[in-house]
Every structure is written in structure tokens, then in C-alpha cells.
């Protein structure tokens, strides 16, 4: 199969945003307990954080972390998680039918985020709680010493405010599974009032209002319209969540999941802009794609405990990812990048153990999944600006998305260094692709390196004993001639091609 891709130095979509490479930590399963935090672990820091996990988090290159949920936040009393640890209550977590020991709360998370070098993004409970609790949490986190909640922070953790910029106004509030879920009208009002009051404490916060919890929800579209109509003045971003999985016998549709993400983003943008026009606003709303990943939700590992079983940190949502899953994760990240003009922030859900690129053995090793690699390589090498790419390639029919192009590409370039990264995906299960990249508006280009993620068995999964980095290999096929780069990429693969370029004056 042959494919052509055109990249023009003048066609810039927007800046590569570091917040595109965020992730998500929820009090769910073993994400926090025995994931981030395990005081008895041989690598534990004095604060009880696993330093083997911290090292992998840094290698992954994540920039922001959304916390503490997720479904969990809609029943969470944040005050349970501050103050002397031995006096904190154990509570039932209704979202995941577990027991929350409250050994980790806001201050521990802020300390962990500092050590990991990531920006915290907090979510407030608009399910079982409301304006009051959100205001108390914001005062606790961001107000200078001298008021009740700020002084509690000073007593518990630090004189210096945590200074959290990004705040989510609840989570998936249209979902019937959500504690305190609401109609669009009810939620829009609650979110507007919460946002307005939060800005009275800290006008500099960046607020994310809940979009519909999925593109397949009956409320999708009308929810965004109603909620934004009520909150437009007060918020900066609207959230989007999407999870994909391979249905038995339909790998072709699965490999094309980024088509759905493209559609999802375009639809939310259209709805936000319709509200902008109707309400005669000048500001533009961005998207916080604050939950995205591959998730095999129907499998046994995603089933919460039941009955009288309320365990602490049970094994939950511990999906093990194939090479094909990693190719899809890489492609979803490409979709986020090509929408960098409107996707202001994103969070791979989640970070450790729970549908995660990083896994841990309790008391033992930390290891990486196949999905770790496209994320880490993109976070490191997507720098500067996103350039528009035009692709001409064969397509095939897929059950979910109809006629679908077999090759996808996105390019970034750092104008300061001239370094360009081209990310390529071959969605064909049968054929390799010979991709010709035509570089327009460049005086020269030279190959720095090319790395391909693939495997003879695209269903291969890594484990603690079988390291995931064997899915990566140096791609030796690229050649440059007369403003073109040619590269061969295998079936079911994701590739990073790095070039040194000089743009025309
Ligand atoms: O990430 C797992 C769950 O998926 C989150 O708790 C929820 O927001 C979403 O439905």
C-alpha cells in the first residue's frame, strides 16, 4: 500500500500544549494505594510514595494530573482526607464499592505532585456536595494564610498555598451511575453558581464544566448546549471523556478509534461555538479531554465488589494492553494534537494500575505496559507547533465508521530548533505502508531517527517479567530525497519519525 502525506511549514494548527500530556489519578482500585502510595514498599520515600513509580511517571512525561476522581469525587468529602492521618475516618466509597482509608488526601497528593513535577488539576464534588464544599476546598488550597480553611492548610501542610489552577466542576454529571447526577438544566445552574463563587475567592482559576460523559450518551450535544448556555461566562473549558475497546472480531473498527475522537472533538467545538454565537460572546471555550484511553469495561476486572465486601484498594480495572491497544493510544494522542487549537488540556485515564500505562506489584516491582511507549515518545518529541497534514491513502470499510483511511499522520515542529516529529499510524491488519512525506516550504531535511511500535503478534502483552520496550524498534527504512521522506511502516503499527529541518525564509 502507498500513502502520501503533505506537510507545509506555513500551515500551523497551533502550539503543542504541554497540558495535552496529562493523566488522571482516582481513588479507585490500586491507583493510589499500592500504586502511588505504599509506605512499606522498599522504594518508599519518607512520605510513603513509591519512588519506583515516581521514576516511571517522570519517564512517561506526564505534565498534569487530574485528582481525586472520577466517579469517586461525586461522593467524596475532601475534609476526611486532611489533618492527622490516624484520626481520619474510613468511609464507604459508593462509586467503586470499596473502603476509602483516607491515608492520602489533598495535601499528600500535592506533595506527590511536587515530587513528580506535575501540575495538579482538582475536581470538586457536585454530586453529593455543592458550592459550600467546593469553596472550602478552594480556600484550603489557594487562599493565603489568615482565614479558617487556609489556616487549616497551614496547620496540616504548608504556609504556601497549593495554588491549583485547573478545577473540574464535578464529574460526568449526566451519567445515571453518578452519585447526584442531574439534568442539564439542574447541573448548568449548579455549575454556574459554583464557578461564580469560586472566582470570588480566586479569579485566576481555570474552570472545566462537565460535558456529556460520552459521545454515545442520549444527552450528548443537547447537554453541552444547555450547560454552556448557563455557564459560558464563568468557565474556560468543557470536558470530554472517551474510552475505546476492541470488540470481538472487529479489529478494523478498533484501530480506527481516532476517527471517533476526531468527530467527538469537532462536535463539541461546533456546539460550544453555537452557544458563543447565540450569546454573542467574544471568548472561545476549549476542551478538556480529561478522560481518554482504551478500556475493556465489560471484562471481569472492571466489576466492582458487591454485597458485604468493601475492600480497601481491590484489584479493579487492571486491563493488560496489547500492541494493537498501544497503536490506538498513539493514534488517539495524534487526534488530540491535531485539535490543539481547541483541546487545551487532556488526561490519559488513568496513571497507575487502573487502565494504566504503569503497573505495580504490591510490595514488588513496577513495570510498564505497551501503551506507555507511544505516550512517552509523543510527550517527549511533540514540541513547538502542530502542522497541518494532508493524507492521501487507500481506505477500507469498517463496521463502526464506514470508509476509513488506512494511514493517519500528524506532524509537529519546533521553530527554535527546526526539529520535526512526524507521528504515523498504519491501521491495516494485513499490509505494510510505503509512506511518502512531501515537505513543502522547507530548504532541507535530514533524518534524526525513526522508531516503530509493532510486533509480529499484535495481541502481545507485556508483564513484569516480559518488558514492554521490546515492542519498539529502530525503523531503518527512511530516506530523504528532493524534499520528500519515504518510510515503510508495518501493519498495525505506530511510528515516530524525527527530522532536522530548515524552513524556507
Ligand atoms: O476512569 C474510570 C471511570 O470512568 C471514572 O471514574 C469515570 O469518570 C468514568 O466513567
XYZ file of C-alpha atoms and ligand atoms in Angstrom:
515
model
C 0.000 0.000 0.000
C 1.210 3.515 -0.800
C 0.336 6.674 1.103
C 1.261 10.318 0.613
C 1.344 12.903 3.314
C 1.921 16.633 2.770
C 3.365 18.852 5.477
C 3.679 22.595 4.867
C 5.822 24.793 7.102
C 3.275 27.629 6.887
C 0.178 25.636 7.805
C 0.191 25.781 11.576
C -2.732 24.469 13.645
C -1.484 25.909 16.940
C 1.043 25.404 19.713
C 1.813 21.973 21.135
C 0.337 22.371 24.625
C 2.184 20.683 27.444
C -1.197 20.065 29.140
C -2.116 17.675 26.322
C 0.108 15.154 28.100
C -1.809 14.989 31.362
C -3.070 11.935 33.207
C -5.541 11.078 35.930
C -5.324 9.634 39.453
C -8.559 8.473 41.062
C -9.162 6.835 44.417
C -10.105 3.649 42.594
C -8.697 0.151 42.939
C -4.916 0.212 43.366
C -4.255 3.545 41.667
C -3.499 5.465 44.874
C -2.950 2.710 47.456
C -0.121 0.345 46.365
C 0.152 2.407 43.163
C 1.333 5.899 44.121
C 1.424 5.308 47.857
C 2.793 2.280 49.709
C 4.692 3.266 52.866
C 6.001 -0.291 53.437
C 7.416 -0.635 49.950
C 11.220 -0.987 49.725
C 11.415 2.079 47.467
C 9.069 4.253 49.591
C 10.036 7.881 50.168
C 9.759 9.273 53.738
C 6.229 10.413 52.753
C 5.272 6.852 51.718
C 5.330 7.332 47.942
C 6.768 4.585 45.737
C 9.860 6.084 44.168
C 9.981 3.329 41.512
C 6.583 4.635 40.358
C 7.710 8.267 40.586
C 10.642 7.408 38.298
C 8.323 5.852 35.709
C 5.905 8.786 35.943
C 8.810 11.100 35.075
C 9.848 8.846 32.173
C 6.260 8.872 30.904
C 6.489 12.652 30.692
C 3.057 13.454 32.134
C 2.505 17.127 32.822
C -0.779 17.445 34.723
C -2.724 15.051 36.970
C -6.475 15.228 37.490
C -7.476 14.189 41.041
C -9.274 12.628 43.020
C -11.892 11.323 40.534
C -13.805 10.309 38.504
C -16.937 8.727 39.882
C -15.265 8.724 43.298
C -15.325 12.518 43.599
C -19.125 12.664 43.406
C -19.372 11.135 46.903
C -16.101 12.396 48.379
C -15.848 14.613 51.468
C -12.400 16.137 50.972
C -12.282 17.130 54.649
C -11.991 13.396 55.524
C -8.569 13.387 53.870
C -6.828 16.224 55.743
C -5.355 16.582 59.217
C -3.662 13.917 61.370
C -3.702 10.677 59.373
C -4.546 8.445 62.338
C -7.670 10.488 63.065
C -9.090 10.324 59.546
C -12.299 8.304 59.082
C -12.638 5.166 56.992
C -15.563 5.679 54.632
C -17.560 3.604 52.189
C -16.779 4.617 48.629
C -20.088 4.001 46.877
C -18.732 4.610 43.381
C -16.426 1.571 43.464
C -17.949 -0.372 46.382
C -14.707 -0.098 48.323
C -13.464 1.287 51.640
C -11.571 4.566 51.493
C -8.998 4.669 54.317
C -8.213 8.376 53.715
C -4.496 7.855 54.233
C -3.967 10.001 51.141
C -5.837 13.259 50.724
C -5.314 16.705 49.237
C -2.042 17.514 50.999
C -0.435 14.140 50.292
C -1.469 14.428 46.660
C 0.021 17.928 46.400
C 3.258 16.655 47.931
C 3.314 13.745 45.463
C 2.596 16.096 42.533
C 5.524 18.294 43.560
C 7.832 15.279 43.680
C 6.549 14.050 40.316
C 6.944 17.535 38.806
C 3.331 17.661 37.575
C 0.620 20.316 37.706
C -2.350 19.258 39.867
C -5.878 19.553 38.453
C -8.575 19.193 41.108
C -12.174 18.062 40.765
C -14.863 19.217 43.200
C -17.846 17.158 44.343
C -21.030 18.441 42.700
C -22.814 15.101 43.257
C -23.492 14.712 46.985
C -21.998 18.140 47.829
C -22.169 21.611 46.319
C -20.994 25.225 46.380
C -20.038 25.256 50.042
C -17.714 22.273 49.914
C -16.117 23.483 46.687
C -15.454 26.904 48.204
C -13.941 25.404 51.340
C -11.614 23.235 49.248
C -10.566 26.154 47.059
C -9.910 28.312 50.133
C -7.923 25.432 51.665
C -5.813 25.061 48.526
C -5.371 28.577 47.201
C -6.031 31.244 49.849
C -3.186 32.900 51.745
C -2.934 32.183 55.485
C -5.385 34.124 57.643
C -8.795 32.528 57.023
C -10.308 29.375 58.565
C -9.617 26.855 55.780
C -6.325 28.415 54.720
C -5.146 28.182 58.319
C -6.150 24.520 58.420
C -3.819 24.014 55.451
C -1.058 25.917 57.235
C -1.516 23.661 60.277
C -1.634 20.449 58.222
C 0.755 21.011 55.364
C 2.169 24.336 54.254
C 2.038 28.096 54.733
C 2.363 28.454 50.997
C -0.925 27.897 49.154
C -1.050 24.911 46.788
C -2.093 27.353 44.037
C -4.147 24.927 41.940
C -5.091 26.498 38.611
C -7.358 23.961 36.892
C -10.608 22.830 38.557
C -13.267 20.428 37.271
C -16.827 21.309 38.292
C -17.886 17.758 39.141
C -17.582 14.629 37.042
C -19.829 13.073 34.354
C -22.901 14.695 35.876
C -25.263 13.386 33.156
C -24.390 9.757 33.951
C -27.126 7.818 35.814
C -24.278 5.895 37.534
C -23.035 9.133 39.085
C -23.994 9.986 42.663
C -26.173 13.087 42.494
C -26.439 13.039 38.694
C -28.526 15.839 37.261
C -30.415 17.073 34.267
C -28.552 19.563 32.066
C -30.639 22.407 33.481
C -30.033 21.398 37.094
C -26.323 20.868 36.533
C -25.865 24.020 34.453
C -27.270 26.098 37.302
C -25.216 24.347 39.992
C -22.031 24.647 37.905
C -22.624 28.337 37.141
C -23.222 29.165 40.798
C -20.192 27.153 41.937
C -17.974 28.745 39.294
C -19.154 32.271 40.112
C -18.477 31.792 43.821
C -15.093 30.106 43.214
C -13.970 33.094 41.149
C -14.806 35.348 44.106
C -12.061 33.550 46.040
C -9.623 33.155 43.165
C -10.411 34.930 39.882
C -7.397 33.244 38.256
C -8.733 29.674 38.347
C -9.355 27.856 35.068
C -12.693 26.072 35.281
C -13.836 22.971 33.430
C -17.567 22.358 33.198
C -18.787 18.783 32.639
C -19.642 17.904 29.102
C -21.721 14.829 28.452
C -19.953 11.711 29.745
C -19.626 10.191 26.291
C -20.382 10.705 22.637
C -22.833 7.775 22.806
C -24.943 9.268 25.621
C -28.510 10.213 24.669
C -27.723 13.605 26.223
C -24.627 14.220 24.043
C -24.877 17.546 22.214
C -28.007 18.886 23.891
C -26.271 18.582 27.280
C -23.267 20.649 26.152
C -25.591 23.234 24.606
C -27.720 23.705 27.711
C -24.842 23.566 30.203
C -22.695 26.024 28.234
C -25.672 28.329 27.726
C -25.847 28.647 31.518
C -22.117 28.727 32.282
C -20.373 30.279 29.255
C -19.262 33.446 31.073
C -17.881 31.526 34.024
C -15.914 28.640 32.525
C -12.861 28.127 30.328
C -13.235 24.536 29.146
C -15.851 21.847 28.703
C -14.892 18.257 29.448
C -14.927 15.274 27.077
C -14.478 11.609 28.024
C -13.946 8.674 25.654
C -12.951 5.047 26.136
C -12.414 2.592 23.296
C -12.039 -1.191 23.155
C -11.677 -3.906 20.570
C -14.893 -5.777 20.028
C -14.520 -9.484 19.312
C -13.718 -9.916 15.619
C -13.668 -6.186 14.750
C -10.090 -5.012 14.961
C -10.549 -2.768 11.901
C -13.055 -0.519 13.686
C -10.965 -0.532 16.855
C -7.835 0.590 15.002
C -9.875 3.481 13.590
C -10.965 4.750 17.047
C -9.253 8.107 16.428
C -11.908 8.806 13.785
C -14.462 8.778 16.579
C -12.316 11.046 18.735
C -11.940 13.491 15.813
C -15.721 13.500 15.373
C -16.271 13.910 19.116
C -13.960 16.941 19.346
C -15.392 18.555 16.219
C -18.940 18.111 17.576
C -18.166 19.652 20.971
C -16.368 22.548 19.267
C -19.392 23.110 16.999
C -21.767 23.108 19.989
C -19.570 25.452 22.046
C -19.272 27.818 19.090
C -23.036 27.730 18.510
C -23.544 28.905 22.107
C -20.811 31.516 21.594
C -22.632 32.897 18.561
C -26.090 32.767 20.144
C -24.946 34.517 23.329
C -22.716 36.993 21.447
C -19.574 36.152 23.402
C -16.046 37.004 22.336
C -14.269 34.355 24.369
C -13.766 30.861 22.968
C -14.292 27.713 25.046
C -11.660 24.977 24.881
C -11.965 21.253 25.506
C -10.505 19.460 28.490
C -10.357 15.862 27.230
C -9.869 14.767 30.796
C -10.552 11.036 30.440
C -9.423 9.082 27.399
C -7.944 5.638 26.864
C -8.589 2.068 25.812
C -10.759 0.367 28.464
C -12.294 -3.138 28.347
C -15.160 -2.064 30.578
C -17.239 -5.240 30.153
C -14.479 -7.564 31.413
C -14.444 -9.123 34.888
C -11.533 -6.902 36.007
C -13.818 -3.857 35.815
C -16.567 -5.342 38.002
C -16.617 -3.703 41.471
C -17.066 -5.853 44.591
C -20.604 -6.312 45.903
C -22.636 -7.242 48.991
C -20.763 -7.021 52.272
C -17.407 -6.919 50.556
C -15.999 -3.369 50.875
C -12.249 -3.910 50.392
C -9.503 -1.303 50.555
C -7.738 -0.918 47.203
C -9.092 -4.015 45.425
C -7.748 -5.096 42.030
C -10.081 -3.159 39.712
C -9.911 -2.071 36.062
C -6.438 -3.629 35.727
C -6.515 -4.052 31.957
C -3.436 -5.549 30.286
C -2.760 -3.848 26.996
C -1.874 -5.388 23.651
C 0.275 -3.928 20.887
C -2.917 -3.047 18.988
C -4.151 -1.176 22.093
C -0.886 0.807 22.135
C -1.265 1.685 18.446
C -4.748 3.031 19.213
C -3.470 5.029 22.218
C -0.786 6.558 19.968
C -3.415 7.400 17.365
C -5.761 8.982 19.950
C -2.907 11.216 21.060
C -2.474 12.226 17.402
C -6.148 13.194 17.294
C -5.677 15.378 20.397
C -2.619 17.023 18.836
C -4.295 17.811 15.530
C -7.016 19.588 17.521
C -4.532 21.589 19.569
C -6.332 24.791 18.575
C -9.318 23.678 20.727
C -8.101 20.909 23.025
C -6.469 22.914 25.806
C -5.871 20.047 28.195
C -6.158 16.251 28.266
C -5.730 13.406 30.744
C -4.912 9.801 29.924
C -7.147 7.821 32.283
C -5.540 6.621 34.420
C -1.900 6.686 35.575
C -1.117 3.633 37.716
C -2.726 0.142 37.845
C -6.217 1.319 36.822
C -6.418 1.187 32.986
C -2.877 2.462 33.195
C 0.465 2.621 31.389
C 2.269 1.935 34.712
C 1.582 -1.181 36.787
C 2.798 -2.273 40.198
C 3.088 -5.458 42.186
C 2.085 -4.797 45.787
C 5.383 -4.894 47.664
C 7.187 -5.707 44.433
C 8.098 -4.449 41.000
C 6.742 -1.567 38.933
C 6.531 -2.177 35.195
C 5.257 -0.540 32.037
C 2.571 -1.602 29.581
C 2.710 -1.357 25.777
C 0.674 1.863 25.959
C 3.431 3.565 27.958
C 5.616 3.995 24.879
C 3.557 5.985 22.357
C 2.601 8.347 25.184
C 6.166 8.795 26.451
C 7.640 9.278 22.969
C 4.943 11.751 21.942
C 5.210 13.719 25.193
C 8.980 13.994 24.667
C 9.124 14.703 20.951
C 5.954 16.661 20.111
C 7.435 20.123 20.570
C 6.720 23.585 19.172
C 3.766 23.809 16.812
C 1.372 21.320 15.282
C 1.469 21.442 11.488
C -1.499 20.524 9.308
C -1.041 17.253 7.438
C -2.941 16.220 4.323
C -3.041 12.478 3.697
C -3.844 10.576 0.564
C -4.021 6.818 1.135
C -6.198 3.774 0.484
C -9.206 3.271 2.743
C -11.318 0.295 3.741
C -14.783 -0.340 5.082
C -15.159 -0.669 8.857
C -18.263 -1.848 10.705
C -18.412 1.183 13.013
C -17.062 4.061 10.938
C -17.715 3.083 7.319
C -14.986 4.022 4.854
C -11.814 4.690 6.838
C -8.326 5.800 5.730
C -5.687 3.175 6.495
C -2.920 5.623 7.369
C -3.002 8.561 9.739
C -0.317 11.194 10.378
C 0.304 14.326 12.389
C 3.418 16.498 12.493
C 4.928 18.908 14.988
C 7.871 21.253 14.519
C 9.891 23.337 16.901
C 10.652 26.637 15.090
C 13.529 27.301 17.524
C 15.488 24.144 16.616
C 13.919 23.072 13.325
C 13.269 19.601 14.765
C 10.189 17.986 13.307
C 8.356 14.896 14.548
C 6.007 13.024 12.256
C 3.711 10.533 14.001
C 2.332 7.821 11.739
C -0.165 5.018 12.226
C -0.816 2.128 9.882
C -4.297 0.784 10.651
C -4.130 -2.075 8.183
C -4.044 -5.545 9.743
C -2.556 -7.016 6.559
C -0.326 -4.646 4.660
C 2.739 -2.545 5.333
C 2.519 1.037 4.049
C 5.097 2.912 1.990
C 4.562 6.480 3.140
C 5.944 9.404 1.161
C 6.047 12.636 3.144
C 6.229 15.705 0.911
C 7.785 18.612 2.770
C 6.627 21.990 1.486
C 8.265 25.244 2.483
C 11.498 23.640 3.669
C 15.063 24.170 2.344
C 16.355 20.915 3.781
C 15.516 17.890 5.887
C 17.656 15.154 7.416
C 16.666 12.085 9.361
C 17.461 12.035 13.062
C 15.783 8.734 13.930
C 12.686 6.654 13.375
C 11.145 4.362 15.992
C 8.302 1.967 15.247
C 5.988 0.276 17.726
C 4.812 -3.078 16.376
C 5.086 -6.821 16.987
C 4.646 -9.985 14.928
C 1.725 -10.689 17.235
C -0.345 -7.520 17.607
C -2.158 -9.206 20.511
C 1.092 -9.420 22.508
C 1.011 -8.018 26.053
C 3.846 -7.108 28.427
C 4.200 -8.199 32.051
C 6.630 -7.591 34.902
C 8.705 -10.484 33.513
C 8.358 -9.642 29.842
C 9.275 -5.960 29.361
C 7.167 -3.744 27.161
C 10.062 -1.972 25.434
C 10.516 -4.934 23.080
C 7.592 -3.516 21.058
C 9.870 -0.661 19.964
C 12.455 -0.996 17.219
C 14.565 1.334 15.140
C 12.950 1.787 11.740
C 15.824 1.720 9.239
C 13.762 2.422 6.114
C 13.530 6.246 5.936
C 15.303 8.008 3.080
C 15.267 11.686 2.133
C 15.452 12.983 -1.413
C 14.298 16.190 -3.101
C 12.062 17.452 -0.332
C 10.499 14.061 0.315
C 10.952 11.497 3.041
C 9.976 7.907 2.316
C 9.415 5.416 5.117
C 7.906 1.929 5.332
C 5.687 1.185 8.321
C 4.411 -2.316 9.135
C 0.768 -3.378 9.536
C -0.783 -2.435 12.913
C 1.963 -0.010 13.882
C 2.696 3.418 15.320
C 5.841 5.308 14.290
C 7.768 8.381 15.378
C 9.944 9.866 12.634
C 12.257 12.682 13.726
C 13.757 15.101 11.217
C 16.110 18.060 11.351
C 14.594 20.674 9.052
C 15.382 24.144 7.789
C 12.353 26.175 6.731
C 12.455 28.481 3.707
C 12.883 32.155 4.536
O -11.752 6.194 34.708
C -12.718 5.321 35.217
C -14.103 5.963 35.350
O -14.586 6.236 34.065
C -14.168 7.306 36.040
O -14.281 7.177 37.416
C -15.418 7.906 35.473
O -15.368 9.310 35.449
C -15.531 7.294 34.098
O -16.803 6.803 33.861
